[in-house]
Short mmCIF file of C-alpha atoms in Angstrom, two decimals:
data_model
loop_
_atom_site.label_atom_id
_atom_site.label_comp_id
_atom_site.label_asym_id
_atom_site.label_seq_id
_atom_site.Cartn_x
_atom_site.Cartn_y
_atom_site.Cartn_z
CA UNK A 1 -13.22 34.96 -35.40
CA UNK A 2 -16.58 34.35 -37.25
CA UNK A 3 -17.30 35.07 -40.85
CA UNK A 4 -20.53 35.43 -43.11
CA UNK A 5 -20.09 35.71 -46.70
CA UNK A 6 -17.21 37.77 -47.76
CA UNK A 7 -17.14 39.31 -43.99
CA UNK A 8 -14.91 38.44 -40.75
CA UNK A 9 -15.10 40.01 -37.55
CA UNK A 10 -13.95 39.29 -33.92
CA UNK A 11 -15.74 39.00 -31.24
CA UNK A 12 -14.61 40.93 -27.99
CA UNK A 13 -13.04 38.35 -25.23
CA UNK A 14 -15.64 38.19 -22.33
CA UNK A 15 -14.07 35.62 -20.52
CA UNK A 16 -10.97 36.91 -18.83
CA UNK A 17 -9.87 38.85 -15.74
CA UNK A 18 -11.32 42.29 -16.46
CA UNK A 19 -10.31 43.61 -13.57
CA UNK A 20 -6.77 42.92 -14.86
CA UNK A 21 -7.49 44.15 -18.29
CA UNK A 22 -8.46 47.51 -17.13
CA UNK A 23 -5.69 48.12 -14.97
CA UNK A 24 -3.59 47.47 -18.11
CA UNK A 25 -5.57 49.83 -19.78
CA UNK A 26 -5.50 52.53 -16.89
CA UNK A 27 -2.09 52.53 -16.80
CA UNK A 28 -1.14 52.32 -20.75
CA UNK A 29 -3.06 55.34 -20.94
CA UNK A 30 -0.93 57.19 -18.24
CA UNK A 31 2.16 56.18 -19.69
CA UNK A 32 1.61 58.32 -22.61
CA UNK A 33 2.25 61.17 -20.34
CA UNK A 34 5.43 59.95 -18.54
CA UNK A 35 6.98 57.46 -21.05
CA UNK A 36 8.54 59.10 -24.20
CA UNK A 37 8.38 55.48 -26.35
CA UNK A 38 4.48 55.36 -24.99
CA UNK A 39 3.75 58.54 -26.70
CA UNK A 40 5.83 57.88 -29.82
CA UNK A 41 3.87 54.47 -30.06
CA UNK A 42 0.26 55.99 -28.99
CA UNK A 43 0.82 58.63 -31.98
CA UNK A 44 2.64 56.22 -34.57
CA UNK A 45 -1.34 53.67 -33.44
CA UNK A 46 -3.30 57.23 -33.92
CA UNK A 47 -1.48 58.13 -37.02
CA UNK A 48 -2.55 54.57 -38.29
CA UNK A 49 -6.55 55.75 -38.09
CA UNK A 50 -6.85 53.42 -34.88
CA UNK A 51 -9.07 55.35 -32.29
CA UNK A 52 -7.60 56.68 -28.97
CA UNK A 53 -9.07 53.15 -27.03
CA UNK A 54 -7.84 50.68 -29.85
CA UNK A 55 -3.93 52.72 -29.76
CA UNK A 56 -4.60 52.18 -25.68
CA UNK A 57 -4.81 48.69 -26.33
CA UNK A 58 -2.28 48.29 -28.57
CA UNK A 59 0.19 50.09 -26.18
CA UNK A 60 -1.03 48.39 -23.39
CA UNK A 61 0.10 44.97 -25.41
CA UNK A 62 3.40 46.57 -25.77
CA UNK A 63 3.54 46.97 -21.76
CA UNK A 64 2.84 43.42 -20.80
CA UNK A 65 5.43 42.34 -23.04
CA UNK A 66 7.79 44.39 -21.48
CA UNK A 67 6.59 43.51 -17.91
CA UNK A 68 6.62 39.96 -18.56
CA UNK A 69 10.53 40.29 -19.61
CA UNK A 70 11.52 41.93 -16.82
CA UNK A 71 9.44 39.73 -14.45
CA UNK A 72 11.19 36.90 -16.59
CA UNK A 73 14.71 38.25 -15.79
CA UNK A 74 13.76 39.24 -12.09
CA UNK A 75 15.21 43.08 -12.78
CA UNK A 76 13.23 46.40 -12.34
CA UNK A 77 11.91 48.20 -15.45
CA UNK A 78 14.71 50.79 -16.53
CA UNK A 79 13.60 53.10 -19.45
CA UNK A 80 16.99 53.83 -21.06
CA UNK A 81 18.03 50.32 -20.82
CA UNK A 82 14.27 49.78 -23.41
CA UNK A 83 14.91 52.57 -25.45
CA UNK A 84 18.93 51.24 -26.34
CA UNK A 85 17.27 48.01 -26.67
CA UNK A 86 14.81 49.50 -29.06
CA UNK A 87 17.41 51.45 -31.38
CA UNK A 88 19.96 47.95 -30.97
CA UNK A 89 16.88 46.41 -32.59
CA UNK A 90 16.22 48.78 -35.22
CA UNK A 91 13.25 49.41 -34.28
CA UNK A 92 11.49 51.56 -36.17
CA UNK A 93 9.57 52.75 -32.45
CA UNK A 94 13.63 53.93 -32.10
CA UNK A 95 13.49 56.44 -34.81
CA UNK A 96 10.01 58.24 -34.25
CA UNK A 97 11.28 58.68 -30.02
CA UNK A 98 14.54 60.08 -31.53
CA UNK A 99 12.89 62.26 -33.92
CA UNK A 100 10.38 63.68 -30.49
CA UNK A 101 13.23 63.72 -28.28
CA UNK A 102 14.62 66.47 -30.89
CA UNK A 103 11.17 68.25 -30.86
#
């Protein structure tokens, strides 16, 4: 982070494995179309005012967390297992798939 006055920014990261970082990207941004809690977060980021690239990104976080669980536990990714995880949780992602399951 670097500031000036009364402003803060952040710079970009530069140094990292871009390749790695766009394949995250790619594939966050085809998992809107196949993954129900994808779409219901991608909207809930858009909703938020984030562009379509920053709600990528964000959703794309959300994916490598999940990844790196399941790599963690050494078992396949399983969408209904996630989703009951989510609404166990409370998780607010819970409601908003529920609500665009219905639609």
């Amino acid at each position: 982070m670097e500031s000036s006055g009364k402003k803060q920014w952040v710079h970009f990261r530069w140094a990292c494995p871009k390749f790695l970082r766009q394949s995250f990207h790619e594939w966050a941004g085809h998992s809107i179309a196949h993954s129900v809690w994808a779409r219901s977060y991608y909207q809930q980021q858009r909703s938020q005012g984030q562009d379509h690239h920053a709600a990528v990104r964000a959703l794309a976080c959300k994916w490598i967390r999940v990844v790196f669980r399941c790599w963690k536990d050494g078992v396949a990714y399983d969408e209904s297992k996630y989703l009951a995880s989510l609404a166990r949780r409370g998780s607010h992602l819970a409601a908003a798939v529920a609500t665009a399951k219905t639609l």
